[in-house]
Coordinates of C-alpha atoms in Angstrom, one line a residue:
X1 CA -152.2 -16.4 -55.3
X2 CA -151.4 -14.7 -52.2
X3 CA -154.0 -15.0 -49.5
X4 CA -153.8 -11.8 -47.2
X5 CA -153.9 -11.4 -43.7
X6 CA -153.0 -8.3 -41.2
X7 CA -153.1 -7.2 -37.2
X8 CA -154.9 -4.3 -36.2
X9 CA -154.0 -2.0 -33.7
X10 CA -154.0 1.8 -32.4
X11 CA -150.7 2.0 -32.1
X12 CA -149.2 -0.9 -34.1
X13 CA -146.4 -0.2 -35.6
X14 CA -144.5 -1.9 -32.7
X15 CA -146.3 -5.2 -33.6
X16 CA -144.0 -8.2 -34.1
X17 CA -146.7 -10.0 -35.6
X18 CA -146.1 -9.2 -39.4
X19 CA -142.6 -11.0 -38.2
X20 CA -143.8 -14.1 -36.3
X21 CA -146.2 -15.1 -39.6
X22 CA -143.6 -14.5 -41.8
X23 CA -141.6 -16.9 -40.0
X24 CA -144.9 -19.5 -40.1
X25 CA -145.4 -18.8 -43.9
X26 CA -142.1 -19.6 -44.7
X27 CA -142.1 -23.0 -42.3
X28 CA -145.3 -24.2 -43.6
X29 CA -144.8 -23.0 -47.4
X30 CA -147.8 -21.3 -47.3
X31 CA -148.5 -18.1 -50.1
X32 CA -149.6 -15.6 -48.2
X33 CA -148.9 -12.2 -47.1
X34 CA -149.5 -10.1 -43.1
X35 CA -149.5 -6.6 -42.9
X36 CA -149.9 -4.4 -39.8
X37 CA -152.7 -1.6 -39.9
X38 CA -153.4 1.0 -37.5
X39 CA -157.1 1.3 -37.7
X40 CA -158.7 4.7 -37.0
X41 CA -160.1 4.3 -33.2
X42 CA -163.5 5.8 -34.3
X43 CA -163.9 3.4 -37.1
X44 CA -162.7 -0.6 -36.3
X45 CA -165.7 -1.9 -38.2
X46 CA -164.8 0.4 -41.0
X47 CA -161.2 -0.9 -41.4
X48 CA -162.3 -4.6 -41.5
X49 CA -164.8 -4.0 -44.4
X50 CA -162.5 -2.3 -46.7
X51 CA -159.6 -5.0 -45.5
X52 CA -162.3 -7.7 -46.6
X53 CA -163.6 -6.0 -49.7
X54 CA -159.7 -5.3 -50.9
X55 CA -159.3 -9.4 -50.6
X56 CA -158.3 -9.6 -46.9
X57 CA -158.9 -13.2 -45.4
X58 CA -158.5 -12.7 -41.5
X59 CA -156.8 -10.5 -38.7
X60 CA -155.6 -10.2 -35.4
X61 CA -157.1 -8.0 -33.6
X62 CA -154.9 -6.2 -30.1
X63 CA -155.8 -3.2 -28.3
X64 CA -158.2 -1.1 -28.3
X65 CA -160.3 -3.0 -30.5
X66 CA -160.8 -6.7 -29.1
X67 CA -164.2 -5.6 -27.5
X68 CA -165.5 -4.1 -30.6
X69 CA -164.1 -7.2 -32.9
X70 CA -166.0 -9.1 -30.5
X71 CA -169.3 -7.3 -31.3
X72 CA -168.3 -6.7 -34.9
X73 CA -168.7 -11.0 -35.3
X74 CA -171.2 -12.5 -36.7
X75 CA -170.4 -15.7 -35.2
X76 CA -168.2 -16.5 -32.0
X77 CA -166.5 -19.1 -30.1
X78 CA -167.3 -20.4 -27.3
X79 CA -164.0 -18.8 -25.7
X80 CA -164.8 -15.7 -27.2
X81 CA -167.5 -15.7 -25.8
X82 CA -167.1 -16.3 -22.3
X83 CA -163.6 -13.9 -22.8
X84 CA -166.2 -11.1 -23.8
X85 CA -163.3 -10.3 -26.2
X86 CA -161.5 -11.3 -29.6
X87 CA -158.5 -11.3 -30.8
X88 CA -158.7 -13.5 -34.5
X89 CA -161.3 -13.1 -36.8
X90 CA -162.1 -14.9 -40.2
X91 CA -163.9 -13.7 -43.0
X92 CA -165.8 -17.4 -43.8
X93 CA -166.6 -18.4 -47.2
X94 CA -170.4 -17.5 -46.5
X95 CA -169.4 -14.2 -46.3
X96 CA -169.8 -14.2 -42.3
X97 CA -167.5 -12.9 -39.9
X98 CA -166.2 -15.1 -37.3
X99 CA -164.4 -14.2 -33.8
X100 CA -162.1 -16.4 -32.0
X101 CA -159.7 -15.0 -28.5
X102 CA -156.7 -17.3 -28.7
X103 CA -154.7 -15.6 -25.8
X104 CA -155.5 -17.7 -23.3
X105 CA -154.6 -20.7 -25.2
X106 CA -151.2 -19.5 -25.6
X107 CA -150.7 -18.5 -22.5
X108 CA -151.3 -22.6 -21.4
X109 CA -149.2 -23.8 -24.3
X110 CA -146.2 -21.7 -23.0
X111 CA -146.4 -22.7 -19.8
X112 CA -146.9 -26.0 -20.9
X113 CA -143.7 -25.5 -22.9
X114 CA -141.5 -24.5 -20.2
X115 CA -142.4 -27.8 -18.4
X116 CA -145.0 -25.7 -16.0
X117 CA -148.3 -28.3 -14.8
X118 CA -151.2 -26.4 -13.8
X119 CA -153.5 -29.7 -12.8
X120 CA -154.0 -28.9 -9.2
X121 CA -152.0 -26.1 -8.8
X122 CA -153.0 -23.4 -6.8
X123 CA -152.8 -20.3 -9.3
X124 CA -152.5 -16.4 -8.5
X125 CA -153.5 -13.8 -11.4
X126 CA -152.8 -10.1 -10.8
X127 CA -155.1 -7.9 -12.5
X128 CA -159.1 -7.9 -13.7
X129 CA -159.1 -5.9 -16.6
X130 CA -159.4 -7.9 -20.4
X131 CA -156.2 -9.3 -20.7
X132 CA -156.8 -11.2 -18.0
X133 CA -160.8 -12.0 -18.5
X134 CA -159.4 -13.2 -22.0
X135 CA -157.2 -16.3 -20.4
X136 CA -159.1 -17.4 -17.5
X137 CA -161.2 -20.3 -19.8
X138 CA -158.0 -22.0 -20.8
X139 CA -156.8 -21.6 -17.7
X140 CA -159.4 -23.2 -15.8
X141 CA -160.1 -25.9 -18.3
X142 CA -156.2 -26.6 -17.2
X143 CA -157.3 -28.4 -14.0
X144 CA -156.2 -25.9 -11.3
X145 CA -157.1 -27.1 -7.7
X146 CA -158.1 -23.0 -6.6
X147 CA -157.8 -19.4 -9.3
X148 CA -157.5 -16.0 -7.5
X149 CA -157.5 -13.0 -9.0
X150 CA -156.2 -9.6 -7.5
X151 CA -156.6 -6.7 -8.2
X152 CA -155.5 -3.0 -6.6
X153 CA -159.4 -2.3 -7.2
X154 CA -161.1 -5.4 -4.9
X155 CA -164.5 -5.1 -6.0
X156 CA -163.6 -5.6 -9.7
X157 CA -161.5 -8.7 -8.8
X158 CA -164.6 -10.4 -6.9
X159 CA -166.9 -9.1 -9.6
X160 CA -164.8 -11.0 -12.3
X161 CA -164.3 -14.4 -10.1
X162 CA -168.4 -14.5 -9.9
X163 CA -168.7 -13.8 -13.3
X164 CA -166.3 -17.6 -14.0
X165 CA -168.4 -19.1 -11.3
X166 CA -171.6 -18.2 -13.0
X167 CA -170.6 -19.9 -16.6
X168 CA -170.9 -23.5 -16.9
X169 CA -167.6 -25.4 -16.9
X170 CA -168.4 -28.5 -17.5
X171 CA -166.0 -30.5 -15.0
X172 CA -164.3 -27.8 -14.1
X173 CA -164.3 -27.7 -10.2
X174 CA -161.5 -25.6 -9.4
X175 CA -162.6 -22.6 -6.6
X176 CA -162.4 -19.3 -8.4
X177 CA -162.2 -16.1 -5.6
X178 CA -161.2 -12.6 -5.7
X179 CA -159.8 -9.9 -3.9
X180 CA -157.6 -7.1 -3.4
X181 CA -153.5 -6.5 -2.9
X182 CA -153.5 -6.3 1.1
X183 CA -155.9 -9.2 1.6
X184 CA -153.1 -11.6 -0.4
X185 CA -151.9 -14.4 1.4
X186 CA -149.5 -17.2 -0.5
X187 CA -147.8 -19.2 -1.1
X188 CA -148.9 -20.3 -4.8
X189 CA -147.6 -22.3 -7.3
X190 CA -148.0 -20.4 -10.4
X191 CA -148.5 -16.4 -10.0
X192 CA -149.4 -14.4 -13.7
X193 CA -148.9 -10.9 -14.0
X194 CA -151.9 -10.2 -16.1
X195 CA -151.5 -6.6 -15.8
X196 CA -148.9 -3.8 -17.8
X197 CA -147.7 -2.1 -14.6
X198 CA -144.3 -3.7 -13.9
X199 CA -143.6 -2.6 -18.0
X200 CA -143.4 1.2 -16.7
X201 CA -142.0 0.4 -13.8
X202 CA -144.8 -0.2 -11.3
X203 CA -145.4 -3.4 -9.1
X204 CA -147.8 -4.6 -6.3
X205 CA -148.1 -4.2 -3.5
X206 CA -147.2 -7.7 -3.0
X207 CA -146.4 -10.1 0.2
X208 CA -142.7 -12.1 -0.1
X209 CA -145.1 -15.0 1.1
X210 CA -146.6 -15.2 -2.4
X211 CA -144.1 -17.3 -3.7
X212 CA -141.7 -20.2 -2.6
X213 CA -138.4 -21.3 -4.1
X214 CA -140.2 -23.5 -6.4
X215 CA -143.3 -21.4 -7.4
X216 CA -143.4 -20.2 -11.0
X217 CA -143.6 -16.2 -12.1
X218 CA -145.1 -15.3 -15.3
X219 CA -145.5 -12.0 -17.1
X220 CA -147.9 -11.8 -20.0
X221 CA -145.5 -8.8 -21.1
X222 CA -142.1 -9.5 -22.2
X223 CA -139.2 -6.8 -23.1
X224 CA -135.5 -7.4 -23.8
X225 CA -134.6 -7.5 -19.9
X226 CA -136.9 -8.8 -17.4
X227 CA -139.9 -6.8 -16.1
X228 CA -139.6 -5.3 -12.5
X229 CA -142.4 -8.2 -11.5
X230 CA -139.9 -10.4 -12.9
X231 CA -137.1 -9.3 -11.3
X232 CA -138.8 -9.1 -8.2
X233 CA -140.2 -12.7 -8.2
X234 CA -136.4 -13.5 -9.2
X235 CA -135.3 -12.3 -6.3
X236 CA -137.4 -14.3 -4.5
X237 CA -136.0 -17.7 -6.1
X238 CA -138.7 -18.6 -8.0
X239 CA -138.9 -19.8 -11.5
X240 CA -139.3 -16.5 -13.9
X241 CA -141.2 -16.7 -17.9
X242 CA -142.0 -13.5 -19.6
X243 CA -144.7 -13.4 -22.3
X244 CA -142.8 -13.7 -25.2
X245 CA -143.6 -17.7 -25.7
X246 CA -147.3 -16.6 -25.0
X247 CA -147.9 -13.8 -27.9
X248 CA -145.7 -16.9 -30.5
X249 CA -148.4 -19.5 -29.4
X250 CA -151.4 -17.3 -29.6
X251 CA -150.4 -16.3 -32.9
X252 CA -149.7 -19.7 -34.0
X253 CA -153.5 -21.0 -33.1
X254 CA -154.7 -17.9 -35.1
X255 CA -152.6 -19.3 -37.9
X256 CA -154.2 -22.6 -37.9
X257 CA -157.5 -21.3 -37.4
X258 CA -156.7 -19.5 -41.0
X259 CA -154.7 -22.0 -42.6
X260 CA -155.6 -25.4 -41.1
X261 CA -151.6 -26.3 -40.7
X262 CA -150.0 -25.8 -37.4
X263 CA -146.2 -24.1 -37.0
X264 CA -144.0 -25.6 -34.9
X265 CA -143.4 -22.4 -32.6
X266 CA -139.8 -23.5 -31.2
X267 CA -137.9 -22.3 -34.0
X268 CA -139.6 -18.6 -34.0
X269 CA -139.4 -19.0 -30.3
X270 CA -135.8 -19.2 -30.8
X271 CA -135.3 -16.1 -34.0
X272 CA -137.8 -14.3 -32.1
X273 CA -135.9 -14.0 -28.6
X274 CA -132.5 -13.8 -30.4
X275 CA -134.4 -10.1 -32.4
X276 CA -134.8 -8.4 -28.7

């Protein structure tokens, strides 16, 4: 029988989720079914329970909902926790709800993927709002030697940075600081776009200093042609990786948190790209 599973989303009908676990069902032979449902945005708790009490084994969860999926669970991860945020849960067989983020950790395994090392690298995040709070843990646990995040509003930026700093890393020892635009001085090795701007045509304020020819630009979004942060880092020689490879990984660790069997992401990496 036909274990079933769904993202939820105001909008969502734009999701390429439902694709991307097809695509792992059908690799994996595993019988299940993923639907996309847009959830009423007075009523995210409301939409889980009747998903669960219709047969409904786990979800993604994208925006607006990830904060209140995150105080919806009964029981989180550690990375959810410290993300303040979550993005898979899992209705346990003790009738518990459990909250996982796995963005972050398929932010890593892309870059990973393309061949990127972030032990010691000096790293540069735009933006301070949740998509960005969501990766930091994986991040760091990456071994970078310093993490700055910008942000056009600085206060928010050095708010976020002493929030990392005040959670125990273990051996994590990498310096975490924050800042505005106009206080940014490179170069870095790996700069993320962790914000939406560039998708409507925005960008930064940024210095041409922030990257040499052998830095790396990533963009957690991804579109058919490259972003305008993109195509401005491009311009600039460095190394340029869109988000694509990021929302395939994440999806793939919420697949093996549900199924306990893990996709081999290159091939839907591949269909997936070839679709835009």
């Amino acid at each position: 029988m036909s274990e079933r599973y769904c993202v939820f989303g105001n909008p969502i009908a734009h999701s390429r989720s439902p694709r991307i676990h097809a695509l792992f069902a059908e690799q994996c032979g595993q019988a299940m079914t993923y639907e996309a449902i847009e959830a009423p945005r007075e009523d995210f708790a409301g939409a889980w329970q009747a998903f669960v009490a219709a047969g409904g084994c786990g979800a993604n969860v994208t925006v607006p909902f990830k904060e209140e999926a995150y105080r919806l669970a009964d029981v989180l991860s550690q990375r959810a926790r410290r993300a303040g945020a979550v993005n898979t849960l899992v209705h346990g067989r003790d009738g518990r709800t459990y909250g996982d983020t796995t963005d972050g950790v398929g932010l890593v395994r892309d870059l990973e993927a393309h061949g990127v090392t972030l032990d010691d690298a000096r790293v540069l995040v735009l933006g301070a709002g949740g998509a960005v709070r969501g990766v930091l843990d994986p991040l760091l646990a990456a071994g970078p030697r310093s993490l700055h995040i910008a942000n056009r509003t600085a206060e928010k930026a050095v708010s976020l940075a002493a929030d990392v700093h005040s959670q125990e890393r273990g051996q994590q020892q990498a310096c975490v600081t924050g800042g505005g635009y106009d206080a940014l001085e490179g170069p870095f090795d790996v700069v993320i776009n962790g914000t939406s701007a560039s998708l409507g045509g925005d960008l930064p304020p940024l210095p041409d200093t922030l990257l040499t020819d052998t830095g790396v630009a990533y963009d957690m979004m991804y579109a058919a042609d490259p972003t305008v942060f993109l195509q401005w880092a491009g311009t600039r020689g460095a190394r340029t990786i869109d988000g694509l490879g990021m929302l395939i990984e994440q999806a793939a660790e919420s697949f093996f948190l549900w199924r306990h069997v893990r996709p081999d992401t290159g091939p839907v990496r591949d269909t997936l790209r070839h679709e835009l």
